[in-house]
Structures are given as structure tokens and as C-alpha cells.
mmCIF file of C-alpha atoms in Angstrom:
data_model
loop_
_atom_site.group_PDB
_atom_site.id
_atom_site.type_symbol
_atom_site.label_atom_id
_atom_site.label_comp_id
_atom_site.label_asym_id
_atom_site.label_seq_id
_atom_site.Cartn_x
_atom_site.Cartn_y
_atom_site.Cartn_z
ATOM 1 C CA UNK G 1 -64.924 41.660 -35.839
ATOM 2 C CA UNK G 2 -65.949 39.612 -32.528
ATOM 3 C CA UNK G 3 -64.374 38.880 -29.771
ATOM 4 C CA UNK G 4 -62.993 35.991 -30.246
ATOM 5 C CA UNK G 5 -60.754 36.725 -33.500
ATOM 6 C CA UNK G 6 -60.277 40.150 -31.528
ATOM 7 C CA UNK G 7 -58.677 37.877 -28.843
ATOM 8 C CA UNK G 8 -56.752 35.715 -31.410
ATOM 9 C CA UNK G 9 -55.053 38.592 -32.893
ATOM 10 C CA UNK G 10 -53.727 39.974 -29.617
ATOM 11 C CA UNK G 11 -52.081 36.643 -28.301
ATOM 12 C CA UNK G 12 -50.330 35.925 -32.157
ATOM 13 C CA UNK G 13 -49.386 39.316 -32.083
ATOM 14 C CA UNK G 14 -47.817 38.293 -28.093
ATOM 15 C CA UNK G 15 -46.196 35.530 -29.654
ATOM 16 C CA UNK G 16 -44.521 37.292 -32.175
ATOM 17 C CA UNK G 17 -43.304 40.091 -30.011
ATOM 18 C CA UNK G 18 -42.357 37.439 -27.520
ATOM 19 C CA UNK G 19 -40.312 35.576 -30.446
ATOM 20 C CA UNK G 20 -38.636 38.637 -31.972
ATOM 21 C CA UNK G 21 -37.443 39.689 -27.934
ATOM 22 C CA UNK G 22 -35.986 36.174 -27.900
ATOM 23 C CA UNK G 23 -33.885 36.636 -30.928
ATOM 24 C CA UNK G 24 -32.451 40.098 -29.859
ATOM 25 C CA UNK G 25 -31.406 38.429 -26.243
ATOM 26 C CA UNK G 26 -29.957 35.318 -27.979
ATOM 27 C CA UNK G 27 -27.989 37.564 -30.542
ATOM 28 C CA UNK G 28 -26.879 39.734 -27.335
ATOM 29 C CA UNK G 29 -25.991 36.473 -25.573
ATOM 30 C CA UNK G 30 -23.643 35.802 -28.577
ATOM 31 C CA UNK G 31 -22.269 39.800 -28.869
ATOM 32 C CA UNK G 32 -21.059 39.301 -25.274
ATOM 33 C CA UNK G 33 -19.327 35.896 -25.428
ATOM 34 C CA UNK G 34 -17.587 37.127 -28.768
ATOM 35 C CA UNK G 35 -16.458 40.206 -26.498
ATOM 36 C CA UNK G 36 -15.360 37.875 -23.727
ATOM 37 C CA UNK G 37 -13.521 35.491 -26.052
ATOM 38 C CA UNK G 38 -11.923 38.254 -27.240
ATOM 39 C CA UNK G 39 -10.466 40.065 -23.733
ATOM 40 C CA UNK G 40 -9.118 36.140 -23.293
ATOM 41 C CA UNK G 41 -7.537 36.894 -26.461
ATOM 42 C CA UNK G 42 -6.624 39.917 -25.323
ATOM 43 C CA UNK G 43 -4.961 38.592 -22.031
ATOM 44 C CA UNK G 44 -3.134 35.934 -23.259
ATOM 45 C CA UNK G 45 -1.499 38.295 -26.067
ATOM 46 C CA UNK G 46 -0.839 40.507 -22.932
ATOM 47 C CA UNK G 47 0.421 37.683 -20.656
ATOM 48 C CA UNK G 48 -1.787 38.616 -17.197
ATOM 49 C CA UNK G 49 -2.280 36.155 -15.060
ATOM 50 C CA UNK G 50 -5.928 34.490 -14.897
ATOM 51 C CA UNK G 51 -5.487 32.593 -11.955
ATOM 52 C CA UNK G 52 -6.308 33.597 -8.593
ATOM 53 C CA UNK G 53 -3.366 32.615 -5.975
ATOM 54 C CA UNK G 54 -4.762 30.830 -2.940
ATOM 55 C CA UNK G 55 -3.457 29.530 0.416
ATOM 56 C CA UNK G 56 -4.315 25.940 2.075
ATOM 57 C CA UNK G 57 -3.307 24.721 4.983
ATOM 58 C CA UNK G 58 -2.662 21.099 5.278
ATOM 59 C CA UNK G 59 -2.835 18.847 8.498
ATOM 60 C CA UNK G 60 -0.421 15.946 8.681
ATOM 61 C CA UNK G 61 0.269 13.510 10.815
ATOM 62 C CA UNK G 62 4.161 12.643 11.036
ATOM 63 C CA UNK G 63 4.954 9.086 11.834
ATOM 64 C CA UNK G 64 8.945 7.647 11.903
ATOM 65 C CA UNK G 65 10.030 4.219 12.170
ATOM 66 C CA UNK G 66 14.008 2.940 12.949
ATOM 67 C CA UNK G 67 14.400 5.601 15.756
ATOM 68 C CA UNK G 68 14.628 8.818 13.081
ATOM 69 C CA UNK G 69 13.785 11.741 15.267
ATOM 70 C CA UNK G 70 10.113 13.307 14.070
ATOM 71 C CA UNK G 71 11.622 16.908 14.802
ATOM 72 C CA UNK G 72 14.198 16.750 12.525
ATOM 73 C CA UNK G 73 12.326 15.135 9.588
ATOM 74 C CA UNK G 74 9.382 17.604 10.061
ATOM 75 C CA UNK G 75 12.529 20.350 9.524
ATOM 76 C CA UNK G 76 13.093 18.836 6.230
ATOM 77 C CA UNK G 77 10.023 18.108 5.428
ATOM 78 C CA UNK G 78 9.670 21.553 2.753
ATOM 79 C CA UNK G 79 13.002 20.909 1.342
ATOM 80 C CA UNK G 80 12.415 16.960 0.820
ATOM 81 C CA UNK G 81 9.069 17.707 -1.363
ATOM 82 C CA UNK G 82 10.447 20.429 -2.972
ATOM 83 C CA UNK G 83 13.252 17.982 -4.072
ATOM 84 C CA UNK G 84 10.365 15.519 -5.039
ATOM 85 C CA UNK G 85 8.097 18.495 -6.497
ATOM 86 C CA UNK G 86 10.992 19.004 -9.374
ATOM 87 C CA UNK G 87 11.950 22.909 -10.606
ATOM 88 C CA UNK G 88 8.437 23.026 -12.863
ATOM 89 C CA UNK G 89 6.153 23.016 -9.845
ATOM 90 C CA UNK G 90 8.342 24.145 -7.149
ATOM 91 C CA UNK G 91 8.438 27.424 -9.009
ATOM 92 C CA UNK G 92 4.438 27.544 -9.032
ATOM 93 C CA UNK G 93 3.719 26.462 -5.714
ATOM 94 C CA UNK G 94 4.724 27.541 -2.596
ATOM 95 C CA UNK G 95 5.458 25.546 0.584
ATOM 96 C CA UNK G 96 5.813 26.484 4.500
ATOM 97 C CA UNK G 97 5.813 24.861 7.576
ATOM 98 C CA UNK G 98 3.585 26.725 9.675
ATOM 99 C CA UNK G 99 3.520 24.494 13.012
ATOM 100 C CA UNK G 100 4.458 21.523 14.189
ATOM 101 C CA UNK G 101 4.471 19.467 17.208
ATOM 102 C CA UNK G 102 6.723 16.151 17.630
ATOM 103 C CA UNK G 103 5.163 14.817 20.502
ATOM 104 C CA UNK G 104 1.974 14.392 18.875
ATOM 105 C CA UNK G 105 3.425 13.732 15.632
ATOM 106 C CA UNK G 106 1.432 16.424 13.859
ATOM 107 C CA UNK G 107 2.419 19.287 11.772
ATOM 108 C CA UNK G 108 0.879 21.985 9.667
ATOM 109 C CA UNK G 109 2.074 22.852 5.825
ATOM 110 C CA UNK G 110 0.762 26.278 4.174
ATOM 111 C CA UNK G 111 0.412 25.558 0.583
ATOM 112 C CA UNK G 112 0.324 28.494 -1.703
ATOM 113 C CA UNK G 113 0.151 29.197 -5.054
ATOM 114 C CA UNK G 114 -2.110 27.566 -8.200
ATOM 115 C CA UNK G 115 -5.114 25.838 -6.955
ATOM 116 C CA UNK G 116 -3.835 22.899 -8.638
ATOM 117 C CA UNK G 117 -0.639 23.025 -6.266
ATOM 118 C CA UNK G 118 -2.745 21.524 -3.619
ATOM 119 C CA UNK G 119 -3.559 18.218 -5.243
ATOM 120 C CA UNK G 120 0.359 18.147 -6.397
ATOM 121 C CA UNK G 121 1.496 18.690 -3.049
ATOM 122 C CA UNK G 122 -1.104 15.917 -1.473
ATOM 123 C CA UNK G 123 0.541 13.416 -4.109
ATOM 124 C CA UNK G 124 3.642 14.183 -3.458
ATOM 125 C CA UNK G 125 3.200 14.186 0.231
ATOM 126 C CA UNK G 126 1.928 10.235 -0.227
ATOM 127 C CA UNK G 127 4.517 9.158 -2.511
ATOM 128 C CA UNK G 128 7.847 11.037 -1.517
ATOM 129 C CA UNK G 129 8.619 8.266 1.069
ATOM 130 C CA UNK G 130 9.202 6.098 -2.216
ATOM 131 C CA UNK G 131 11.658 8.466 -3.603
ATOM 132 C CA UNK G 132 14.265 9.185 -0.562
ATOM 133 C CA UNK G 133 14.316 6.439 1.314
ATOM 134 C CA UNK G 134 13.739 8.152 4.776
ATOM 135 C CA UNK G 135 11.687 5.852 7.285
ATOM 136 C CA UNK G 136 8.915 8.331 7.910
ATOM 137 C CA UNK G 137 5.381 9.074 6.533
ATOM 138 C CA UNK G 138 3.798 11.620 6.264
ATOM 139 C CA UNK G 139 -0.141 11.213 6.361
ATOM 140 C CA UNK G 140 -2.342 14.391 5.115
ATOM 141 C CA UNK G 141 -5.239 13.923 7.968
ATOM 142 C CA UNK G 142 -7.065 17.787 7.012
ATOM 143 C CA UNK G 143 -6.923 20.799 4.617
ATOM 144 C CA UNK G 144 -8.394 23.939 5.428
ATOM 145 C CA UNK G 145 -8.238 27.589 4.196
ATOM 146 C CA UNK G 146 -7.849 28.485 7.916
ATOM 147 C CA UNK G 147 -5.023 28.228 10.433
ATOM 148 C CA UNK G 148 -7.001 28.820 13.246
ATOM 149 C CA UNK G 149 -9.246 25.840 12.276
ATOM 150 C CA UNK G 150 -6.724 23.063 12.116
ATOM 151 C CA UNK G 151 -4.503 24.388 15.640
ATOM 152 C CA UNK G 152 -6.933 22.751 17.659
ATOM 153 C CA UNK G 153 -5.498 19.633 16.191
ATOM 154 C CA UNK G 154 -2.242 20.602 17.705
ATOM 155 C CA UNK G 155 -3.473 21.489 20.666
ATOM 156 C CA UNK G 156 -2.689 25.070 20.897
ATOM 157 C CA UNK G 157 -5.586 27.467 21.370
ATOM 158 C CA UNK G 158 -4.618 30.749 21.057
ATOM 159 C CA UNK R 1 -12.590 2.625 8.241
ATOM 160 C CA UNK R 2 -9.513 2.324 7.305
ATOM 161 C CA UNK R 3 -8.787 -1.053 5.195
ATOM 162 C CA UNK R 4 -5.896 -2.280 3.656
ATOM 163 C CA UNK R 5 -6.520 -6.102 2.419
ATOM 164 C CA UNK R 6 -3.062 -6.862 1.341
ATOM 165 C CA UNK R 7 0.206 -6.494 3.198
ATOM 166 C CA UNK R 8 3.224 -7.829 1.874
ATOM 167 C CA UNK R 9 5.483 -7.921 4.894
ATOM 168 C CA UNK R 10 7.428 -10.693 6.090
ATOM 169 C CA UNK R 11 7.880 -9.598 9.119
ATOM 170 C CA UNK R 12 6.027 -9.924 11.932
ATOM 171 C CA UNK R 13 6.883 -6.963 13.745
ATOM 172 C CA UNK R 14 6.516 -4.800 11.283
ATOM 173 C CA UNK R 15 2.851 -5.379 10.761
ATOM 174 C CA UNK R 16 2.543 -5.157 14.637
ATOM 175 C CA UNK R 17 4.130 -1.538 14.184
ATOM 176 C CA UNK R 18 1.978 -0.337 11.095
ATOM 177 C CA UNK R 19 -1.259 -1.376 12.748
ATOM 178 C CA UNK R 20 -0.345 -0.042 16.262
ATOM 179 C CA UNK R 21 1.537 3.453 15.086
ATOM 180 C CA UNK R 22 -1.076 4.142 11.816
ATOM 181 C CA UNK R 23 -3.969 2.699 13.001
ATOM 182 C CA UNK R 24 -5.686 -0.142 10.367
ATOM 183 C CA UNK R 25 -9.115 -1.140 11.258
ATOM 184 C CA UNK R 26 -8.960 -4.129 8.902
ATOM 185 C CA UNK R 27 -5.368 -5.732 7.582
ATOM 186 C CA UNK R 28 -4.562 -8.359 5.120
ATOM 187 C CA UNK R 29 -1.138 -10.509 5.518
ATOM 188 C CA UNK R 30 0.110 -13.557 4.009
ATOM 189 C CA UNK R 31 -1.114 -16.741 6.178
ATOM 190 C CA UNK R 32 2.254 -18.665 6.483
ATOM 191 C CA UNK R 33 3.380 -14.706 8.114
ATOM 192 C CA UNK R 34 0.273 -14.731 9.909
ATOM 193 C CA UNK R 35 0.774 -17.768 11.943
ATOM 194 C CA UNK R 36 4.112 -16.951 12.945
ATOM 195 C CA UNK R 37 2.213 -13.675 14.687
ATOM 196 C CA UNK R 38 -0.031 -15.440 16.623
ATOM 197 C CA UNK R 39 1.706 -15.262 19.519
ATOM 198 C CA UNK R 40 2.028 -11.578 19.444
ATOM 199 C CA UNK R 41 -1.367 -9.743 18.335
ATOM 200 C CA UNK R 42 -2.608 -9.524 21.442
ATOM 201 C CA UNK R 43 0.183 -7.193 22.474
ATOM 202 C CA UNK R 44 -2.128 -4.755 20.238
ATOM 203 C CA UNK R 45 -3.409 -1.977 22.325
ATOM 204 C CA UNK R 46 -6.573 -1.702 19.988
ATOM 205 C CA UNK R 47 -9.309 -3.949 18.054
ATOM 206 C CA UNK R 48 -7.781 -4.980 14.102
ATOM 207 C CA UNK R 49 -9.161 -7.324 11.953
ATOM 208 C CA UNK R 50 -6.753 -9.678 10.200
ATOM 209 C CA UNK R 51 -7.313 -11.310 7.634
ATOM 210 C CA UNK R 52 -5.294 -14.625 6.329
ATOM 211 C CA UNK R 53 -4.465 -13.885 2.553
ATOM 212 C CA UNK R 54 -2.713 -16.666 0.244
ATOM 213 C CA UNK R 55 -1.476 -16.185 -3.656
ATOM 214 C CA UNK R 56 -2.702 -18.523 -6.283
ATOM 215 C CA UNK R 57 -1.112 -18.247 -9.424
ATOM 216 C CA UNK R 58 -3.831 -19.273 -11.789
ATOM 217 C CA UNK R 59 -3.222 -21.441 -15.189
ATOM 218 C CA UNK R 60 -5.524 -23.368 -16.828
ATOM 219 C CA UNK R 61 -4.801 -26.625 -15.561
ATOM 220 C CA UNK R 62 -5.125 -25.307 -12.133
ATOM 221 C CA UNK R 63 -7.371 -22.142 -12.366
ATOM 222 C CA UNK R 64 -8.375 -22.252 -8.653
ATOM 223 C CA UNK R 65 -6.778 -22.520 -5.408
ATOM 224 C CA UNK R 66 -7.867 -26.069 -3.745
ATOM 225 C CA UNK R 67 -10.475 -25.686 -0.955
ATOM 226 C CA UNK R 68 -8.983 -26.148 1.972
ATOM 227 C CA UNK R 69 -6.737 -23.513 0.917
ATOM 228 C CA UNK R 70 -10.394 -21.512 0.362
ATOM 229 C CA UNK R 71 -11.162 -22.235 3.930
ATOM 230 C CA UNK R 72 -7.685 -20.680 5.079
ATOM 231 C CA UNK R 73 -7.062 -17.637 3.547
ATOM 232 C CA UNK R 74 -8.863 -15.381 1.076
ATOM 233 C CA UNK R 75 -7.383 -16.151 -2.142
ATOM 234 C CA UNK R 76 -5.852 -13.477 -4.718
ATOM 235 C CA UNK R 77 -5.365 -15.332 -7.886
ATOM 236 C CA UNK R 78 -2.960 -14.078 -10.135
ATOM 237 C CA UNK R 79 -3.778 -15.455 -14.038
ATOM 238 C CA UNK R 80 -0.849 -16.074 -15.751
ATOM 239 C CA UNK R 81 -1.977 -15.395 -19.522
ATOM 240 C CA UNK R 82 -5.255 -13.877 -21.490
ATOM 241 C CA UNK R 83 -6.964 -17.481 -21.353
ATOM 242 C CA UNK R 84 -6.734 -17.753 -18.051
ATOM 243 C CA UNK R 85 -8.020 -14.450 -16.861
ATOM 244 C CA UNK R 86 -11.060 -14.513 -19.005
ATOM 245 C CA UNK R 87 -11.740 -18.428 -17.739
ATOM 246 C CA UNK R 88 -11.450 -16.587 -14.299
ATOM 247 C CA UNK R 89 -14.239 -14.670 -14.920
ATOM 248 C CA UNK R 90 -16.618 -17.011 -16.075
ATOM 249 C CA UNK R 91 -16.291 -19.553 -13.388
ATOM 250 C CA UNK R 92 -19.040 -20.538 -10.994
ATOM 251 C CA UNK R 93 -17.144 -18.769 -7.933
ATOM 252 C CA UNK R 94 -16.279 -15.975 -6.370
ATOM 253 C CA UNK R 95 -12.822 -15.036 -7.160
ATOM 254 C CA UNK R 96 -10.734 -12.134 -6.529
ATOM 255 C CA UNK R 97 -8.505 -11.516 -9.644
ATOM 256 C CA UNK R 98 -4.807 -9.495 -9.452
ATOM 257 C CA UNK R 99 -4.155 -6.307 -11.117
ATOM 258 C CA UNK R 100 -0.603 -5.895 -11.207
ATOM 259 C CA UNK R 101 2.258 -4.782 -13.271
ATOM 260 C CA UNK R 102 2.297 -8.264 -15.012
ATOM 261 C CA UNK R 103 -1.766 -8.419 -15.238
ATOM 262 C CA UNK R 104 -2.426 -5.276 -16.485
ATOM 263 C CA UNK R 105 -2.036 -6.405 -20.121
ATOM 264 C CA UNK R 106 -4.875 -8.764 -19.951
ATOM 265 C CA UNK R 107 -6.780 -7.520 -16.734
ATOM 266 C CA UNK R 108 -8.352 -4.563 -18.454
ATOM 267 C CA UNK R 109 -12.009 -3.302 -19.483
ATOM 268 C CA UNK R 110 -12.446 -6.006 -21.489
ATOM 269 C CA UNK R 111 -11.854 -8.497 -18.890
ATOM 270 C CA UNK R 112 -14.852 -6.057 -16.422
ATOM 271 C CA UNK R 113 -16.934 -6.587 -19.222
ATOM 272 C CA UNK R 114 -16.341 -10.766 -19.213
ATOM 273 C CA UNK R 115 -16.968 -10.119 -15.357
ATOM 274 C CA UNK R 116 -20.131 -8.252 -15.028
ATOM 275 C CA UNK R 117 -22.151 -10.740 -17.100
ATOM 276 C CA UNK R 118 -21.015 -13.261 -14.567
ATOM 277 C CA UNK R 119 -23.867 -14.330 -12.575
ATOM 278 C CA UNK R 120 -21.393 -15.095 -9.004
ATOM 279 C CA UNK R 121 -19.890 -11.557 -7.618
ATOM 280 C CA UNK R 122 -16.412 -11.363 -8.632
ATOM 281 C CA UNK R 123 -13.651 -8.854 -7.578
ATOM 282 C CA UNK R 124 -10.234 -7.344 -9.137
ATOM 283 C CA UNK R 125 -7.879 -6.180 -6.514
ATOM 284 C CA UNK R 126 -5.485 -4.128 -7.600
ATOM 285 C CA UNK R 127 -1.493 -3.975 -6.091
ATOM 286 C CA UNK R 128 -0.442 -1.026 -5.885
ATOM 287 C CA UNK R 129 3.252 -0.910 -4.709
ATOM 288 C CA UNK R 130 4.253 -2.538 -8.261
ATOM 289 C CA UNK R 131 2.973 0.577 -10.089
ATOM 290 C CA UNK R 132 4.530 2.820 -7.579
ATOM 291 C CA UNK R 133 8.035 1.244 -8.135
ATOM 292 C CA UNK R 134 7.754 1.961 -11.554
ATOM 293 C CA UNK R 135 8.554 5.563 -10.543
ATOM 294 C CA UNK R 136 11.403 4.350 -9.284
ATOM 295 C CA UNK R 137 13.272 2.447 -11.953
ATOM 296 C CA UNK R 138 13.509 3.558 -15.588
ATOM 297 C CA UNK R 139 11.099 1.049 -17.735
ATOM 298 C CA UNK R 140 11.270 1.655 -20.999
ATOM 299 C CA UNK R 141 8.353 -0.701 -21.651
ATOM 300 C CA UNK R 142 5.715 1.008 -19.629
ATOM 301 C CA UNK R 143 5.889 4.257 -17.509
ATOM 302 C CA UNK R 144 4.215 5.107 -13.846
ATOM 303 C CA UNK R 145 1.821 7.780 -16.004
ATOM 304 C CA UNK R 146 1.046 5.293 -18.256
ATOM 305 C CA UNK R 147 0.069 2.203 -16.222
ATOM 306 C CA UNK R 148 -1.917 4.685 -13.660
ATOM 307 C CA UNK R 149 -3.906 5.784 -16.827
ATOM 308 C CA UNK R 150 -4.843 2.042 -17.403
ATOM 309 C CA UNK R 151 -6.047 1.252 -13.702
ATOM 310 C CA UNK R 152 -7.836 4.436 -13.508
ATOM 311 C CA UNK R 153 -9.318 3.163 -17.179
ATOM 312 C CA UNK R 154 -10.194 -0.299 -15.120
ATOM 313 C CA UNK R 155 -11.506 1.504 -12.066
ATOM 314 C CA UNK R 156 -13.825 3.245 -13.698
ATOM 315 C CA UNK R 157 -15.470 0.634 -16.105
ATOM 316 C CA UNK R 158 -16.001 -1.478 -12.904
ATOM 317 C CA UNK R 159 -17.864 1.354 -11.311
ATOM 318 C CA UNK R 160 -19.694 1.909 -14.140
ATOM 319 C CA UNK R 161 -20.715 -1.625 -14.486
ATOM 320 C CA UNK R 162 -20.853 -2.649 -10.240
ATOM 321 C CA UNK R 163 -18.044 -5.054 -10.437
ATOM 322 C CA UNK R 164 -16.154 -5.233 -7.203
ATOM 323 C CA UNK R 165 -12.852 -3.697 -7.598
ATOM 324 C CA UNK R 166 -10.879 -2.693 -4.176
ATOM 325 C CA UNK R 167 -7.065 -1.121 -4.071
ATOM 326 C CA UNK R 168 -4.795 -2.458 -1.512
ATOM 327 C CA UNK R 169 -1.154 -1.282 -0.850
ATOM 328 C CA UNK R 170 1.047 -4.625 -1.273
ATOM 329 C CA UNK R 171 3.920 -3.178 0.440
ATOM 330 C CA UNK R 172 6.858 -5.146 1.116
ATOM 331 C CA UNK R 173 7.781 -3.502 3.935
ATOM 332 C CA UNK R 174 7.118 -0.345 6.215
ATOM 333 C CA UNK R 175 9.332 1.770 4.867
ATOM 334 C CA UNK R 176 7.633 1.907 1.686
ATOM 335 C CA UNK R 177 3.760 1.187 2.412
ATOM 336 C CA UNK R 178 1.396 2.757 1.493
ATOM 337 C CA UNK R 179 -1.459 4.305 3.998
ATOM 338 C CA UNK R 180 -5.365 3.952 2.889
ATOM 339 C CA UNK R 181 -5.052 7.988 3.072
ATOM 340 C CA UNK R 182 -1.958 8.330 0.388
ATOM 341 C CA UNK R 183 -4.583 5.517 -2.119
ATOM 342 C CA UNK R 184 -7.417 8.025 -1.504
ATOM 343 C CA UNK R 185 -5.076 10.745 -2.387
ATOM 344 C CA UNK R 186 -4.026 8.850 -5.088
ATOM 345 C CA UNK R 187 -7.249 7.913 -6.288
ATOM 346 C CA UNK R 188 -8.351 11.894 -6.377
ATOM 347 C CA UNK R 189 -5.811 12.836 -8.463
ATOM 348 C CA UNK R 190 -6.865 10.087 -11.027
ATOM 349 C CA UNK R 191 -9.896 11.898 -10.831
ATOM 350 C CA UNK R 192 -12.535 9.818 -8.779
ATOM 351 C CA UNK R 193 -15.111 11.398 -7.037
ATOM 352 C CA UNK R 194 -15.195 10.719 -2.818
ATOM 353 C CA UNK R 195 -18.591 8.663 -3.757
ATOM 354 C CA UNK R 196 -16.351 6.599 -5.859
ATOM 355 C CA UNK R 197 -13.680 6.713 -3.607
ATOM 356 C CA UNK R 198 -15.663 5.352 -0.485
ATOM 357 C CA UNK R 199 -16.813 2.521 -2.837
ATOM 358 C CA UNK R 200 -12.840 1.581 -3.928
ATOM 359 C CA UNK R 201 -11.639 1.916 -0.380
ATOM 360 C CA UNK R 202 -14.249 0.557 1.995
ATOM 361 C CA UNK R 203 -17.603 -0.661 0.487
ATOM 362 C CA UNK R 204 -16.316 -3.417 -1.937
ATOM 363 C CA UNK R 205 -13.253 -4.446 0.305
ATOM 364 C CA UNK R 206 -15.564 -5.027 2.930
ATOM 365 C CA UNK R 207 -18.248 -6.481 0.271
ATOM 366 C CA UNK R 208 -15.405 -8.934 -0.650
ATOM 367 C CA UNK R 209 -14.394 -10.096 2.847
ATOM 368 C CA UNK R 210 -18.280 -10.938 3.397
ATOM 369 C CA UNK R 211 -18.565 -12.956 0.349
ATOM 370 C CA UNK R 212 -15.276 -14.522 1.662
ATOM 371 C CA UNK R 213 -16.465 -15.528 4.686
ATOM 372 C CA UNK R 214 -19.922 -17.539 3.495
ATOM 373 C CA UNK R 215 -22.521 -15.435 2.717
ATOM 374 C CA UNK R 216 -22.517 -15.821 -1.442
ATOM 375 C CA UNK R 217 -20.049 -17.703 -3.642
ATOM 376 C CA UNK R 218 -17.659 -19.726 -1.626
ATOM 377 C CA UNK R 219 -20.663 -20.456 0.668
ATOM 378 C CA UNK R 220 -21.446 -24.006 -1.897
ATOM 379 C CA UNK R 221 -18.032 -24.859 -1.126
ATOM 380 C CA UNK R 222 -18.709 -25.350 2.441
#
């Protein structure tokens, strides 16, 4: 035998090894999904929860026409979009007032809950003024994850 | 930037208030409200652009507005049936073409397609504050989820295929306008990306205003 069937031999015989390695991975690849798709089974059946609650906080500037006082509408700011927010998402997401200031018009809402409560909230914050008839907006301006980030915006820097 | 080409207020004062207290960069009002403002913008503490908008309701014995009319305002026309929208986008001209409530029937992917083989840029502006109201009232002919679905369907076919499309509020008055943040916030939970977003909201309004004021179609008019 020379060396160059010698040589031939050895890299078919790679190949093949390389092949059969490929199959056992994919076939494990497969094993674990079925064993994933069936702990989702196995949650669902149990009723856990999947989703991971967060916390946003949301800048907003505050902006009243026809003389309505901004403190007082900022008050009733949490009730007036839970109002708008109906009983379905009210009772997934969570709202706050964390700070406000009426001189500069700006406020801070801590939105908690289902990471799809933010884009809910952000909707409903833009359309509520439809809805109730009170002449102020309310513009979303930031979100963060962090208070500390968006108090500069109210000036306060402790 | 912060652009809003149509404002439907009557008043003067109350566009003097939104642009002061919410701060517009760029604002469209009717020209016969316009001119009764004159005497007032420069009480405004900071730099606005206005811009002189007229309505043309488009048929097809009169499918544009006249020129000097052109010269005056920018022109929204509003087409009044099928025929007249897709004449509107074949015609030799830039145009910007309503989306509204009444439009939406015949203003639709179809009519983007008609529009991107057009060889003159053409734009769809879209009124917002009609759609809104819907979530006011009860229709039982169309709902607010329902005719949002159909813009976002528009929206997205211009995008795909470059046509100009911009959203502007069309309020009526200030208590129930509509800021260029609450459209973007709109607009994301339709599901456009901030790429396509910048595009709705700044790039083709501003693309429009250009082409408005002589640099492509209404240029041949002049």
C-alpha cells in the first residue's frame, strides 16, 4: 500500500467519523428541545408564571391649557390611565407616580409589571387626553430602568 | 425635529399656544387661518416654520388644485372616489394624497403600488385625528383596531416601495391634538422600527415640503 491511498483512507475514515459525530449532536439537539417543549408543557399544566416582572420609569412632560392647575392633574394622573387602561390591563400592570415637579411641568411614572405594560401605558399616556376631556397632555419625553437617571431631568440631585 | 404638517385649528391663538408651550419646529395650518395670524407670530419667543396648507377635494373634472392656489399653500388633495385616487397617482405632478377615514377604502396598497411606478415623487399624508375619534364614537362600520391595521398595512407597503408617506395630527383643536411624540408612540405600537419611524416623522415630511417649494415636481409649474 503507498502513501498516497494510505493517506486517502485516513481522511474518508475523518469524514466518516466527522459525519457520524454530527448525527449524534443533531439527534441531541432534538432530545433537548423535546425535553424543553415538554417542561413548557409542564408549566403551563402547572400554571407558573414565565414572565419576568420588570420596572420602567417613564419621564413626562405635563403641559395644561384653560388655567387647569398641573399639580392637581399630575395627582390624577395614575387614576385617569388606570380608568383609560380598563380592568384587563390595570390588573397586569402597575402604575406609580414617583416624582413630580409643577413648575417645570415634569413628572416621573414607575411602570411595573409585564414588559408589554410599558408600550400599553406609552399608548395610553398619548391617547387618554381623547377619552376624558381634561385640557392637559401628557408627553412621554424618556424611559429608563433607573430613577436616579431620569431625576436630573427634574432637577433634583440627590 | 419635531414636525407636524397639518393643524386643523381655527384659531389663531391656539396655534400660537401649541407651538410656544410644546415646542414645533415645523407647523402646518390652513392659509385663510394663517393670514389672520400674521400679525401675531412674531410674539413667538422661538424660530417655527409655518407652512400655508389648503384642501383640494379632488374629482375628475377637477383633479388638481389651480396654480396659483399651488403657489399659496401646499395642497392636500382629498379624492373623492376609486377613479380619482388612482388618476392622482398617475399624473405628471407632485401631489400629496389624503388618508383619512373616508379615503381609506380606496387609498390602500394598491393605490402605493399605482404610485411607485410614477415617475414624479408623490406623497400620502395620512390624518390622524379621524382615526383617533373613532375610539370615541361607536361605528359599527369600521372600528379604531381595524382602520389602524389598514394604515399600518399602507405605511408599510410605502416603505417597502420608497413612496413618501408622512403622518400629521389634523387636530381640530388643542385640547385634542396630537404631539409628534404620542404619533411616534403610536407608530411603535403598530410595530415600526425607529429607522422607519424617523422616515414617517421627519425625512419624508421634510422631503415633501422641499419638493413643495421648487426643487422637483411643482418646479415646471413655475
Amino acid at each position: 500500500m503507498d502513501t498516497l491511498t494510505l493517506a486517502t483512507l485516513i481522511v474518508s475514515v475523518g469524514a466518516l467519523a466527522t459525519s457520524l459525530l454530527s448525527i449524534v449532536i443533531a439527534m441531541r439537539t432534538r432530545s433537548l428541545q423535546r425535553v424543553e417543549r415538554s417542561i413548557e408543557r409542564l408549566r403551563e399544566i402547572a400554571g407558573t408564571r414565565r414572565y419576568r416582572r420588570m420596572k420602567r420609569y417613564v419621564l413626562l412632560r405635563v403641559v395644561c391649557f384653560e388655567d387647569v392647575p398641573i399639580e392637581s392633574f399630575v395627582k390624577e394622573l395614575v387614576s385617569k390611565l388606570y380608568n383609560c387602561m380598563g380592568i384587563a390591563l390595570r390588573a397586569r400592570c402597575g402604575l406609580a407616580l414617583a416624582a413630580y415637579r409643577p413648575d417645570l411641568g415634569r413628572a416621573i411614572l414607575r411602570v411595573s409589571g409585564d414588559p408589554q405594560c410599558l408600550k400599553f401605558v406609552l399608548l395610553t399616556l398619548s391617547l387618554r387626553h381623547f377619552l376624558d376631556n381634561v385640557p392637559c397632555i401628557a408627553i412621554p419625553l424618556r424611559t429608563s430602568g433607573l430613577l436616579t437617571r431620569l431625576r436630573k431631568y427634574l432637577r433634583v440631585y440627590r | 425635529m419635531l414636525i407636524d404638517l397639518f393643524l386643523a385649528f381655527n384659531d389663531c391663538s391656539e396655534l400660537l399656544t401649541y407651538v410656544s408651550k410644546l415646542g414645533l419646529d415645523v407647523a402646518g395650518i390652513r392659509s385663510d387661518v394663517l393670514e389672520l395670524c400674521l400679525d401675531q407670530l412674531p410674539q413667538l419667543q422661538r424660530s417655527v416654520a409655518i407652512v400655508p396648507r389648503c384642501i383640494h377635494e379632488s374629482t375628475q373634472r377637477s383633479l388638481l388644485p389651480p396654480r396659483r392656489e399651488l403657489r399659496r399653500c401646499l395642497p392636500l388633495c382629498i379624492p373623492s372616489d376609486l377613479q380619482t385616487a388612482r388618476s392622482l397617482a398617475k399624473v405628471s405632478q407632485s401631489v400629496v394624497i389624503a388618508l383619512n377615514v373616508e379615503t381609506l377604502k380606496f387609498v390602500d396598497e394598491t393605490q402605493v403600488n399605482f404610485m411607485a411606478t410614477s415617475k414624479v415623487r408623490k406623497f400620502i399624508e395620512v390624518l390622524l385625528e379621524p382615526f383617533i375619534e373613532l375610539a370615541r364614537i361607536d361605528s359599527k362600520r369600521m372600528s379604531l383596531e381595524r382602520a389602524l391595521h389598514f394604515v399600518g398595512e399602507t405605511i408599510e407597503r410605502c416603505l417597502k416601495l420608497d413612496v413618501g408617506i408622512f403622518v400629521s395630527s389634523y387636530s381640530p383643536s388643542i385640547k385634542r391634538v396630537l404631539h409628534p411624540i404620542h404619533i411616534d408612540v403610536l407608530l411603535q405600537s403598530l410595530g415600526f422600527t425607529k429607522r422607519e419611524r424617523r422616515l414617517v416623522l421627519q425625512v419624508y415630511p421634510l422631503e415633501a415640503l422641499r419638493s413643495w417649494l421648487g426643487e422637483e415636481g411643482w418646479i415646471r409649474l413655475r
